[in-house]
Amino acid sequence: MSSSKKQTLFISTLIISWYSSNIGVLLLNKFLLSNYGFKFPIFLTMCHMSACAILSYVSIVFLKLVPLQHLKSRSQFLKVSTLSVVFCASVVGGNISLRYLPVSFNQAVGATTPFFTALFAYLMTLKREAWVTYGALVPVVAGVVIASGGEPGFHWFGFIMCISATAARAFKSVLQGILLSSEGEKLNSMNLMLYMSPIAVVALLPVTLVMEPDVISLTLTLAKQHQYMWILLLVNSVMAYSANLLNFLVTKHTSALTLQVLGNAKGAVAVVISILIFQNPVTVMGIGGYSITVLGVVAYGETKRRFR
């Protein structure tokens, strides 16, 4: 098999695995936060980050899947810390929004990520695109406006948290692309996660104690009522590790924008599966708005490629 075919097969396997783990953790998050009575999105995010920290350490130090890399400067540590905090904000915001919004609308809002990615790419790297490329982002935003008007389960607080999480996710992807591509401060994805996850846990712990003070007692009560509570949390956290690891790998082997475009295709699959599972009502207007957004994302990617 030629090297190009091996590379294509490798990237395809990464994308399929990324789809499976991301959709799985999204649906399980929704189930825990909305259908299971586990109303602690910040603590849930901390569980995810704890699993990422432990499994990254085991993978690198004990299993030696990749060589251990060390942070070389204070500047590099600050970049990783910034990436970690932004990542926490995006995940917490997304999890909070799942308490108030159906997965289908959550994914519709998340589809606007390329708009924020283009904005932050320009602000952070001064990278400009052709005007026709930016014009393709108009239907991306317009589609979400239409979908919002046609969403039966629309909730303002949930929407604000979802759009904030989307912006934070875009900022994280651009910053991550810069960090992974810089020769002077280059970290492979697993080492980046190794350093980023413990910082996230430290950042989330005081927030959890302040915002969700009853989390331990109520979680123990839920565990007595549902015998699979701890198993669900464990599986959910391990899947979050897999999703984050594959997210980093796809970013490293493609680009921030490619990651976001693939994410919107993944979002469409997640929408269909979530509607089948959770049976949430949808409208023609909502589906139409989401379709316009996805088509806008496709047009943006195509114009970006042609006018590069």
PDB file of C-alpha atoms in Angstrom:
ATOM      1  CA  MET A   1       0.000   0.000   0.000  1.00  0.00           C
ATOM      2  CA  SER A   2       1.403   3.417  -0.981  1.00  0.00           C
ATOM      3  CA  SER A   3       2.159   6.049   1.631  1.00  0.00           C
ATOM      4  CA  SER A   4      -0.616   8.331   0.294  1.00  0.00           C
ATOM      5  CA  LYS A   5      -3.183   5.547   0.635  1.00  0.00           C
ATOM      6  CA  LYS A   6      -1.947   4.776   4.139  1.00  0.00           C
ATOM      7  CA  GLN A   7      -2.274   8.445   5.059  1.00  0.00           C
ATOM      8  CA  THR A   8      -5.797   8.604   3.605  1.00  0.00           C
ATOM      9  CA  LEU A   9      -6.783   5.440   5.474  1.00  0.00           C
ATOM     10  CA  PHE A  10      -5.279   6.806   8.699  1.00  0.00           C
ATOM     11  CA  ILE A  11      -7.121  10.129   8.458  1.00  0.00           C
ATOM     12  CA  SER A  12     -10.388   8.374   7.489  1.00  0.00           C
ATOM     13  CA  THR A  13     -10.091   6.092  10.515  1.00  0.00           C
ATOM     14  CA  LEU A  14      -9.435   9.118  12.720  1.00  0.00           C
ATOM     15  CA  ILE A  15     -12.524  10.897  11.406  1.00  0.00           C
ATOM     16  CA  ILE A  16     -14.821   7.861  11.809  1.00  0.00           C
ATOM     17  CA  SER A  17     -13.565   7.272  15.358  1.00  0.00           C
ATOM     18  CA  TRP A  18     -13.945  10.983  16.114  1.00  0.00           C
ATOM     19  CA  TYR A  19     -17.547  10.930  14.863  1.00  0.00           C
ATOM     20  CA  SER A  20     -18.424   7.883  16.978  1.00  0.00           C
ATOM     21  CA  SER A  21     -16.903   9.168  20.212  1.00  0.00           C
ATOM     22  CA  ASN A  22     -18.211  12.740  19.808  1.00  0.00           C
ATOM     23  CA  ILE A  23     -21.794  11.734  19.016  1.00  0.00           C
ATOM     24  CA  GLY A  24     -21.717   9.149  21.795  1.00  0.00           C
ATOM     25  CA  VAL A  25     -20.543  11.564  24.478  1.00  0.00           C
ATOM     26  CA  LEU A  26     -22.984  14.264  23.273  1.00  0.00           C
ATOM     27  CA  LEU A  27     -26.002  11.969  23.507  1.00  0.00           C
ATOM     28  CA  LEU A  28     -24.884  10.567  26.863  1.00  0.00           C
ATOM     29  CA  ASN A  29     -24.364  14.106  28.191  1.00  0.00           C
ATOM     30  CA  LYS A  30     -27.919  14.986  27.159  1.00  0.00           C
ATOM     31  CA  PHE A  31     -29.262  11.807  28.743  1.00  0.00           C
ATOM     32  CA  LEU A  32     -27.483  12.454  32.048  1.00  0.00           C
ATOM     33  CA  LEU A  33     -28.253  16.183  32.255  1.00  0.00           C
ATOM     34  CA  SER A  34     -31.865  16.194  31.032  1.00  0.00           C
ATOM     35  CA  ASN A  35     -33.318  12.708  31.307  1.00  0.00           C
ATOM     36  CA  TYR A  36     -31.459  11.171  34.224  1.00  0.00           C
ATOM     37  CA  GLY A  37     -31.776  13.950  36.781  1.00  0.00           C
ATOM     38  CA  PHE A  38     -28.026  14.640  36.940  1.00  0.00           C
ATOM     39  CA  LYS A  39     -28.107  18.443  36.781  1.00  0.00           C
ATOM     40  CA  PHE A  40     -24.418  19.226  37.323  1.00  0.00           C
ATOM     41  CA  PRO A  41     -22.791  20.268  34.013  1.00  0.00           C
ATOM     42  CA  ILE A  42     -19.692  21.791  35.649  1.00  0.00           C
ATOM     43  CA  PHE A  43     -19.001  18.681  37.740  1.00  0.00           C
ATOM     44  CA  LEU A  44     -19.617  16.528  34.664  1.00  0.00           C
ATOM     45  CA  THR A  45     -16.998  18.557  32.781  1.00  0.00           C
ATOM     46  CA  MET A  46     -14.583  18.114  35.692  1.00  0.00           C
ATOM     47  CA  CYS A  47     -15.132  14.327  35.499  1.00  0.00           C
ATOM     48  CA  HIS A  48     -14.287  14.497  31.802  1.00  0.00           C
ATOM     49  CA  MET A  49     -11.102  16.456  32.437  1.00  0.00           C
ATOM     50  CA  SER A  50     -10.072  14.151  35.289  1.00  0.00           C
ATOM     51  CA  ALA A  51     -10.393  11.144  32.983  1.00  0.00           C
ATOM     52  CA  CYS A  52      -8.377  12.958  30.328  1.00  0.00           C
ATOM     53  CA  ALA A  53      -5.621  13.753  32.836  1.00  0.00           C
ATOM     54  CA  ILE A  54      -5.388  10.194  34.198  1.00  0.00           C
ATOM     55  CA  LEU A  55      -5.656   8.393  30.856  1.00  0.00           C
ATOM     56  CA  SER A  56      -3.177  10.758  29.199  1.00  0.00           C
ATOM     57  CA  TYR A  57      -0.669  10.132  31.984  1.00  0.00           C
ATOM     58  CA  VAL A  58      -1.121   6.352  31.734  1.00  0.00           C
ATOM     59  CA  SER A  59      -0.835   6.437  27.939  1.00  0.00           C
ATOM     60  CA  ILE A  60       2.372   8.478  27.905  1.00  0.00           C
ATOM     61  CA  VAL A  61       4.247   7.544  31.092  1.00  0.00           C
ATOM     62  CA  PHE A  62       3.336   3.852  31.446  1.00  0.00           C
ATOM     63  CA  LEU A  63       2.242   2.694  27.991  1.00  0.00           C
ATOM     64  CA  LYS A  64       4.698   5.067  26.263  1.00  0.00           C
ATOM     65  CA  LEU A  65       2.428   5.534  23.261  1.00  0.00           C
ATOM     66  CA  VAL A  66       4.308   8.761  22.510  1.00  0.00           C
ATOM     67  CA  PRO A  67       7.500  10.239  24.013  1.00  0.00           C
ATOM     68  CA  LEU A  68       7.012  12.552  26.986  1.00  0.00           C
ATOM     69  CA  GLN A  69       7.591  16.181  26.037  1.00  0.00           C
ATOM     70  CA  HIS A  70       8.390  18.931  28.516  1.00  0.00           C
ATOM     71  CA  LEU A  71       7.184  22.525  28.516  1.00  0.00           C
ATOM     72  CA  LYS A  72      10.189  24.632  27.567  1.00  0.00           C
ATOM     73  CA  SER A  73       9.146  28.099  28.620  1.00  0.00           C
ATOM     74  CA  ARG A  74       6.777  30.138  30.724  1.00  0.00           C
ATOM     75  CA  SER A  75       5.231  31.458  27.515  1.00  0.00           C
ATOM     76  CA  GLN A  76       4.434  27.920  26.382  1.00  0.00           C
ATOM     77  CA  PHE A  77       2.891  27.113  29.781  1.00  0.00           C
ATOM     78  CA  LEU A  78       0.714  30.222  29.577  1.00  0.00           C
ATOM     79  CA  LYS A  79      -0.462  29.240  26.087  1.00  0.00           C
ATOM     80  CA  VAL A  80      -1.422  25.754  27.298  1.00  0.00           C
ATOM     81  CA  SER A  81      -3.149  27.262  30.346  1.00  0.00           C
ATOM     82  CA  THR A  82      -5.092  29.686  28.152  1.00  0.00           C
ATOM     83  CA  LEU A  83      -6.106  26.844  25.842  1.00  0.00           C
ATOM     84  CA  SER A  84      -7.219  24.818  28.847  1.00  0.00           C
ATOM     85  CA  VAL A  85      -9.365  27.595  30.342  1.00  0.00           C
ATOM     86  CA  VAL A  86     -10.997  28.398  26.984  1.00  0.00           C
ATOM     87  CA  PHE A  87     -11.648  24.713  26.402  1.00  0.00           C
ATOM     88  CA  CYS A  88     -13.276  24.437  29.850  1.00  0.00           C
ATOM     89  CA  ALA A  89     -15.502  27.410  29.077  1.00  0.00           C
ATOM     90  CA  SER A  90     -16.631  25.878  25.780  1.00  0.00           C
ATOM     91  CA  VAL A  91     -17.404  22.459  27.288  1.00  0.00           C
ATOM     92  CA  VAL A  92     -19.171  23.841  30.372  1.00  0.00           C
ATOM     93  CA  GLY A  93     -21.242  26.217  28.233  1.00  0.00           C
ATOM     94  CA  GLY A  94     -22.186  23.406  25.878  1.00  0.00           C
ATOM     95  CA  ASN A  95     -23.151  21.096  28.743  1.00  0.00           C
ATOM     96  CA  ILE A  96     -25.227  23.794  30.430  1.00  0.00           C
ATOM     97  CA  SER A  97     -27.060  24.469  27.167  1.00  0.00           C
ATOM     98  CA  LEU A  98     -27.985  20.774  26.910  1.00  0.00           C
ATOM     99  CA  ARG A  99     -30.057  21.180  30.082  1.00  0.00           C
ATOM    100  CA  TYR A 100     -32.298  23.692  28.312  1.00  0.00           C
ATOM    101  CA  LEU A 101     -32.076  22.931  24.586  1.00  0.00           C
ATOM    102  CA  PRO A 102     -32.639  19.784  22.505  1.00  0.00           C
ATOM    103  CA  VAL A 103     -29.552  18.249  20.900  1.00  0.00           C
ATOM    104  CA  SER A 104     -30.866  19.124  17.421  1.00  0.00           C
ATOM    105  CA  PHE A 105     -30.964  22.883  18.128  1.00  0.00           C
ATOM    106  CA  ASN A 106     -27.705  22.684  20.099  1.00  0.00           C
ATOM    107  CA  GLN A 107     -26.047  21.311  16.959  1.00  0.00           C
ATOM    108  CA  ALA A 108     -27.686  23.961  14.766  1.00  0.00           C
ATOM    109  CA  VAL A 109     -26.127  26.733  16.854  1.00  0.00           C
ATOM    110  CA  GLY A 110     -22.829  24.851  16.965  1.00  0.00           C
ATOM    111  CA  ALA A 111     -22.810  24.815  13.149  1.00  0.00           C
ATOM    112  CA  THR A 112     -21.934  28.549  13.210  1.00  0.00           C
ATOM    113  CA  THR A 113     -18.456  27.687  14.537  1.00  0.00           C
ATOM    114  CA  PRO A 114     -16.745  28.423  11.153  1.00  0.00           C
ATOM    115  CA  PHE A 115     -18.044  32.001  11.385  1.00  0.00           C
ATOM    116  CA  PHE A 116     -16.296  32.484  14.725  1.00  0.00           C
ATOM    117  CA  THR A 117     -13.251  30.539  13.503  1.00  0.00           C
ATOM    118  CA  ALA A 118     -12.850  32.923  10.556  1.00  0.00           C
ATOM    119  CA  LEU A 119     -13.282  35.907  12.883  1.00  0.00           C
ATOM    120  CA  PHE A 120     -10.697  34.735  15.411  1.00  0.00           C
ATOM    121  CA  ALA A 121      -8.286  33.593  12.685  1.00  0.00           C
ATOM    122  CA  TYR A 122      -8.325  37.154  11.345  1.00  0.00           C
ATOM    123  CA  LEU A 123      -8.004  38.794  14.769  1.00  0.00           C
ATOM    124  CA  MET A 124      -5.257  36.461  16.022  1.00  0.00           C
ATOM    125  CA  THR A 125      -3.207  35.836  12.867  1.00  0.00           C
ATOM    126  CA  LEU A 126      -4.368  38.722  10.598  1.00  0.00           C
ATOM    127  CA  LYS A 127      -5.236  36.043   8.041  1.00  0.00           C
ATOM    128  CA  ARG A 128      -7.684  37.533   5.548  1.00  0.00           C
ATOM    129  CA  GLU A 129      -9.882  35.714   3.055  1.00  0.00           C
ATOM    130  CA  ALA A 130     -11.517  36.930  -0.178  1.00  0.00           C
ATOM    131  CA  TRP A 131     -14.731  38.899   0.358  1.00  0.00           C
ATOM    132  CA  VAL A 132     -16.742  36.209  -1.428  1.00  0.00           C
ATOM    133  CA  THR A 133     -15.470  33.748   1.163  1.00  0.00           C
ATOM    134  CA  TYR A 134     -16.746  35.909   4.005  1.00  0.00           C
ATOM    135  CA  GLY A 135     -19.990  36.379   2.053  1.00  0.00           C
ATOM    136  CA  ALA A 136     -20.548  32.632   2.231  1.00  0.00           C
ATOM    137  CA  LEU A 137     -20.767  32.977   6.021  1.00  0.00           C
ATOM    138  CA  VAL A 138     -23.968  35.051   5.750  1.00  0.00           C
ATOM    139  CA  PRO A 139     -26.241  31.989   5.295  1.00  0.00           C
ATOM    140  CA  VAL A 140     -24.367  30.277   8.138  1.00  0.00           C
ATOM    141  CA  VAL A 141     -25.592  32.918  10.580  1.00  0.00           C
ATOM    142  CA  ALA A 142     -28.952  33.501   8.840  1.00  0.00           C
ATOM    143  CA  GLY A 143     -29.778  29.800   9.057  1.00  0.00           C
ATOM    144  CA  VAL A 144     -29.418  29.791  12.837  1.00  0.00           C
ATOM    145  CA  VAL A 145     -31.636  32.890  13.111  1.00  0.00           C
ATOM    146  CA  ILE A 146     -34.306  31.058  11.093  1.00  0.00           C
ATOM    147  CA  ALA A 147     -33.838  27.849  13.100  1.00  0.00           C
ATOM    148  CA  SER A 148     -34.193  29.818  16.353  1.00  0.00           C
ATOM    149  CA  GLY A 149     -37.569  31.188  15.241  1.00  0.00           C
ATOM    150  CA  GLY A 150     -38.768  27.700  14.374  1.00  0.00           C
ATOM    151  CA  GLU A 151     -37.506  25.898  17.483  1.00  0.00           C
ATOM    152  CA  PRO A 152     -40.383  24.748  19.776  1.00  0.00           C
ATOM    153  CA  GLY A 153     -38.002  24.256  22.699  1.00  0.00           C
ATOM    154  CA  PHE A 154     -36.163  27.592  22.377  1.00  0.00           C
ATOM    155  CA  HIS A 155     -34.749  28.878  25.675  1.00  0.00           C
ATOM    156  CA  TRP A 156     -32.901  32.205  25.878  1.00  0.00           C
ATOM    157  CA  PHE A 157     -30.436  31.248  28.610  1.00  0.00           C
ATOM    158  CA  GLY A 158     -29.701  27.947  26.904  1.00  0.00           C
ATOM    159  CA  PHE A 159     -29.191  29.780  23.595  1.00  0.00           C
ATOM    160  CA  ILE A 160     -26.792  32.320  25.145  1.00  0.00           C
ATOM    161  CA  MET A 161     -24.745  29.541  26.757  1.00  0.00           C
ATOM    162  CA  CYS A 162     -24.702  27.595  23.491  1.00  0.00           C
ATOM    163  CA  ILE A 163     -23.551  30.537  21.345  1.00  0.00           C
ATOM    164  CA  SER A 164     -20.909  31.426  23.957  1.00  0.00           C
ATOM    165  CA  ALA A 165     -19.664  27.839  23.955  1.00  0.00           C
ATOM    166  CA  THR A 166     -19.536  27.920  20.143  1.00  0.00           C
ATOM    167  CA  ALA A 167     -17.422  31.087  20.129  1.00  0.00           C
ATOM    168  CA  ALA A 168     -15.103  29.648  22.791  1.00  0.00           C
ATOM    169  CA  ARG A 169     -14.728  26.414  20.805  1.00  0.00           C
ATOM    170  CA  ALA A 170     -13.734  28.377  17.687  1.00  0.00           C
ATOM    171  CA  PHE A 171     -11.218  30.446  19.639  1.00  0.00           C
ATOM    172  CA  LYS A 172      -9.779  27.248  21.102  1.00  0.00           C
ATOM    173  CA  SER A 173      -9.401  25.589  17.701  1.00  0.00           C
ATOM    174  CA  VAL A 174      -7.495  28.563  16.236  1.00  0.00           C
ATOM    175  CA  LEU A 175      -5.257  28.859  19.311  1.00  0.00           C
ATOM    176  CA  GLN A 176      -4.699  25.103  19.263  1.00  0.00           C
ATOM    177  CA  GLY A 177      -3.712  25.224  15.602  1.00  0.00           C
ATOM    178  CA  ILE A 178      -1.153  27.928  16.371  1.00  0.00           C
ATOM    179  CA  LEU A 179       0.269  25.989  19.312  1.00  0.00           C
ATOM    180  CA  LEU A 180       0.527  22.698  17.423  1.00  0.00           C
ATOM    181  CA  SER A 181       2.093  24.210  14.301  1.00  0.00           C
ATOM    182  CA  SER A 182       4.724  26.446  15.921  1.00  0.00           C
ATOM    183  CA  GLU A 183       8.099  24.741  15.547  1.00  0.00           C
ATOM    184  CA  GLY A 184       9.544  26.426  18.628  1.00  0.00           C
ATOM    185  CA  GLU A 185       6.743  25.326  20.960  1.00  0.00           C
ATOM    186  CA  LYS A 186       5.411  22.231  19.205  1.00  0.00           C
ATOM    187  CA  LEU A 187       3.634  19.609  21.342  1.00  0.00           C
ATOM    188  CA  ASN A 188       2.020  16.464  20.040  1.00  0.00           C
ATOM    189  CA  SER A 189      -1.685  16.159  20.800  1.00  0.00           C
ATOM    190  CA  MET A 190      -1.350  13.625  23.622  1.00  0.00           C
ATOM    191  CA  ASN A 191       1.238  15.676  25.500  1.00  0.00           C
ATOM    192  CA  LEU A 192      -0.892  18.775  25.038  1.00  0.00           C
ATOM    193  CA  MET A 193      -3.792  16.956  26.658  1.00  0.00           C
ATOM    194  CA  LEU A 194      -1.499  15.686  29.431  1.00  0.00           C
ATOM    195  CA  TYR A 195      -0.664  19.261  30.457  1.00  0.00           C
ATOM    196  CA  MET A 196      -4.019  20.840  29.655  1.00  0.00           C
ATOM    197  CA  SER A 197      -6.317  18.449  31.550  1.00  0.00           C
ATOM    198  CA  PRO A 198      -4.915  18.905  35.102  1.00  0.00           C
ATOM    199  CA  ILE A 199      -5.040  22.691  34.624  1.00  0.00           C
ATOM    200  CA  ALA A 200      -8.690  22.315  33.638  1.00  0.00           C
ATOM    201  CA  VAL A 201      -9.446  20.240  36.757  1.00  0.00           C
ATOM    202  CA  VAL A 202      -7.774  22.845  38.996  1.00  0.00           C
ATOM    203  CA  ALA A 203      -9.754  25.622  37.289  1.00  0.00           C
ATOM    204  CA  LEU A 204     -13.067  23.759  37.512  1.00  0.00           C
ATOM    205  CA  LEU A 205     -12.814  22.563  41.131  1.00  0.00           C
ATOM    206  CA  PRO A 206     -13.486  25.918  42.860  1.00  0.00           C
ATOM    207  CA  VAL A 207     -16.163  26.759  40.274  1.00  0.00           C
ATOM    208  CA  THR A 208     -17.898  23.449  40.994  1.00  0.00           C
ATOM    209  CA  LEU A 209     -17.769  24.003  44.769  1.00  0.00           C
ATOM    210  CA  VAL A 210     -19.294  27.475  44.412  1.00  0.00           C
ATOM    211  CA  MET A 211     -21.830  26.855  41.639  1.00  0.00           C
ATOM    212  CA  GLU A 212     -22.805  23.259  42.476  1.00  0.00           C
ATOM    213  CA  PRO A 213     -22.253  22.883  46.263  1.00  0.00           C
ATOM    214  CA  ASP A 214     -24.678  19.942  46.648  1.00  0.00           C
ATOM    215  CA  VAL A 215     -23.200  17.877  43.831  1.00  0.00           C
ATOM    216  CA  ILE A 216     -21.676  15.113  46.001  1.00  0.00           C
ATOM    217  CA  SER A 217     -24.711  14.467  48.198  1.00  0.00           C
ATOM    218  CA  LEU A 218     -27.189  14.602  45.325  1.00  0.00           C
ATOM    219  CA  THR A 219     -25.001  12.395  43.137  1.00  0.00           C
ATOM    220  CA  LEU A 220     -24.808   9.790  45.904  1.00  0.00           C
ATOM    221  CA  THR A 221     -28.599   9.940  46.225  1.00  0.00           C
ATOM    222  CA  LEU A 222     -28.986   9.433  42.480  1.00  0.00           C
ATOM    223  CA  ALA A 223     -26.540   6.521  42.615  1.00  0.00           C
ATOM    224  CA  LYS A 224     -28.758   4.791  45.183  1.00  0.00           C
ATOM    225  CA  GLN A 225     -31.798   5.253  42.934  1.00  0.00           C
ATOM    226  CA  HIS A 226     -30.021   4.210  39.712  1.00  0.00           C
ATOM    227  CA  GLN A 227     -27.597   1.297  39.994  1.00  0.00           C
ATOM    228  CA  TYR A 228     -25.829   2.169  36.723  1.00  0.00           C
ATOM    229  CA  MET A 229     -25.136   5.794  37.687  1.00  0.00           C
ATOM    230  CA  TRP A 230     -21.394   5.356  38.302  1.00  0.00           C
ATOM    231  CA  ILE A 231     -20.980   3.165  35.217  1.00  0.00           C
ATOM    232  CA  LEU A 232     -22.624   5.843  33.046  1.00  0.00           C
ATOM    233  CA  LEU A 233     -20.362   8.544  34.493  1.00  0.00           C
ATOM    234  CA  LEU A 234     -17.282   6.363  33.941  1.00  0.00           C
ATOM    235  CA  VAL A 235     -18.201   5.471  30.356  1.00  0.00           C
ATOM    236  CA  ASN A 236     -19.096   9.093  29.640  1.00  0.00           C
ATOM    237  CA  SER A 237     -15.739  10.325  30.981  1.00  0.00           C
ATOM    238  CA  VAL A 238     -13.721   7.733  29.032  1.00  0.00           C
ATOM    239  CA  MET A 239     -15.618   8.644  25.865  1.00  0.00           C
ATOM    240  CA  ALA A 240     -14.802  12.302  26.524  1.00  0.00           C
ATOM    241  CA  TYR A 241     -11.099  11.374  26.636  1.00  0.00           C
ATOM    242  CA  SER A 242     -11.423   9.561  23.310  1.00  0.00           C
ATOM    243  CA  ALA A 243     -13.325  12.473  21.751  1.00  0.00           C
ATOM    244  CA  ASN A 244     -10.794  15.065  22.927  1.00  0.00           C
ATOM    245  CA  LEU A 245      -7.794  12.979  21.860  1.00  0.00           C
ATOM    246  CA  LEU A 246      -9.248  12.396  18.393  1.00  0.00           C
ATOM    247  CA  ASN A 247     -10.220  16.079  18.196  1.00  0.00           C
ATOM    248  CA  PHE A 248      -6.592  17.070  18.712  1.00  0.00           C
ATOM    249  CA  LEU A 249      -5.349  14.454  16.226  1.00  0.00           C
ATOM    250  CA  VAL A 250      -7.773  15.531  13.494  1.00  0.00           C
ATOM    251  CA  THR A 251      -6.739  19.170  14.045  1.00  0.00           C
ATOM    252  CA  LYS A 252      -3.062  18.251  13.841  1.00  0.00           C
ATOM    253  CA  HIS A 253      -3.416  16.207  10.648  1.00  0.00           C
ATOM    254  CA  THR A 254      -5.852  18.565   8.893  1.00  0.00           C
ATOM    255  CA  SER A 255      -6.638  22.160   9.989  1.00  0.00           C
ATOM    256  CA  ALA A 256      -8.887  24.119  12.327  1.00  0.00           C
ATOM    257  CA  LEU A 257     -11.372  24.925   9.536  1.00  0.00           C
ATOM    258  CA  THR A 258     -11.435  21.351   8.227  1.00  0.00           C
ATOM    259  CA  LEU A 259     -12.162  20.219  11.759  1.00  0.00           C
ATOM    260  CA  GLN A 260     -15.124  22.587  11.965  1.00  0.00           C
ATOM    261  CA  VAL A 261     -16.529  21.571   8.553  1.00  0.00           C
ATOM    262  CA  LEU A 262     -16.263  17.887   9.496  1.00  0.00           C
ATOM    263  CA  GLY A 263     -17.904  18.809  12.781  1.00  0.00           C
ATOM    264  CA  ASN A 264     -20.953  20.185  10.999  1.00  0.00           C
ATOM    265  CA  ALA A 265     -21.369  16.974   9.016  1.00  0.00           C
ATOM    266  CA  LYS A 266     -21.052  15.135  12.331  1.00  0.00           C
ATOM    267  CA  GLY A 267     -23.650  17.524  13.730  1.00  0.00           C
ATOM    268  CA  ALA A 268     -26.167  16.521  11.052  1.00  0.00           C
ATOM    269  CA  VAL A 269     -25.711  12.856  11.969  1.00  0.00           C
ATOM    270  CA  ALA A 270     -26.053  13.704  15.659  1.00  0.00           C
ATOM    271  CA  VAL A 271     -29.273  15.656  14.961  1.00  0.00           C
ATOM    272  CA  VAL A 272     -30.910  12.708  13.220  1.00  0.00           C
ATOM    273  CA  ILE A 273     -29.861  10.211  15.901  1.00  0.00           C
ATOM    274  CA  SER A 274     -30.904  12.513  18.767  1.00  0.00           C
ATOM    275  CA  ILE A 275     -34.369  13.115  17.263  1.00  0.00           C
ATOM    276  CA  LEU A 276     -34.850   9.358  16.905  1.00  0.00           C
ATOM    277  CA  ILE A 277     -33.738   8.727  20.499  1.00  0.00           C
ATOM    278  CA  PHE A 278     -35.204  11.681  22.422  1.00  0.00           C
ATOM    279  CA  GLN A 279     -38.258  12.247  20.192  1.00  0.00           C
ATOM    280  CA  ASN A 280     -38.055  16.036  20.546  1.00  0.00           C
ATOM    281  CA  PRO A 281     -40.450  17.964  18.250  1.00  0.00           C
ATOM    282  CA  VAL A 282     -38.987  19.638  15.163  1.00  0.00           C
ATOM    283  CA  THR A 283     -40.511  22.039  12.639  1.00  0.00           C
ATOM    284  CA  VAL A 284     -40.026  22.575   8.920  1.00  0.00           C
ATOM    285  CA  MET A 285     -38.713  26.067   9.713  1.00  0.00           C
ATOM    286  CA  GLY A 286     -36.168  24.658  12.150  1.00  0.00           C
ATOM    287  CA  ILE A 287     -34.953  21.988   9.728  1.00  0.00           C
ATOM    288  CA  GLY A 288     -34.819  24.573   6.943  1.00  0.00           C
ATOM    289  CA  GLY A 289     -32.726  26.957   9.037  1.00  0.00           C
ATOM    290  CA  TYR A 290     -30.291  24.231  10.002  1.00  0.00           C
ATOM    291  CA  SER A 291     -30.016  23.116   6.352  1.00  0.00           C
ATOM    292  CA  ILE A 292     -29.220  26.696   5.259  1.00  0.00           C
ATOM    293  CA  THR A 293     -26.491  26.886   7.892  1.00  0.00           C
ATOM    294  CA  VAL A 294     -24.895  23.610   6.781  1.00  0.00           C
ATOM    295  CA  LEU A 295     -25.053  24.647   3.108  1.00  0.00           C
ATOM    296  CA  GLY A 296     -23.427  27.949   4.073  1.00  0.00           C
ATOM    297  CA  VAL A 297     -20.618  26.073   5.793  1.00  0.00           C
ATOM    298  CA  VAL A 298     -20.089  23.938   2.687  1.00  0.00           C
ATOM    299  CA  ALA A 299     -20.054  27.061   0.485  1.00  0.00           C
ATOM    300  CA  TYR A 300     -17.580  28.747   2.835  1.00  0.00           C
ATOM    301  CA  GLY A 301     -15.218  25.781   2.671  1.00  0.00           C
ATOM    302  CA  GLU A 302     -15.446  25.652  -1.136  1.00  0.00           C
ATOM    303  CA  THR A 303     -14.857  29.387  -1.655  1.00  0.00           C
ATOM    304  CA  LYS A 304     -11.973  29.283   0.808  1.00  0.00           C
ATOM    305  CA  ARG A 305     -10.376  26.489  -1.209  1.00  0.00           C
ATOM    306  CA  ARG A 306     -10.891  28.223  -4.583  1.00  0.00           C
ATOM    307  CA  PHE A 307      -9.717  31.693  -3.564  1.00  0.00           C
ATOM    308  CA  ARG A 308      -6.766  30.576  -1.447  1.00  0.00           C
TER     309      ARG A 308
END
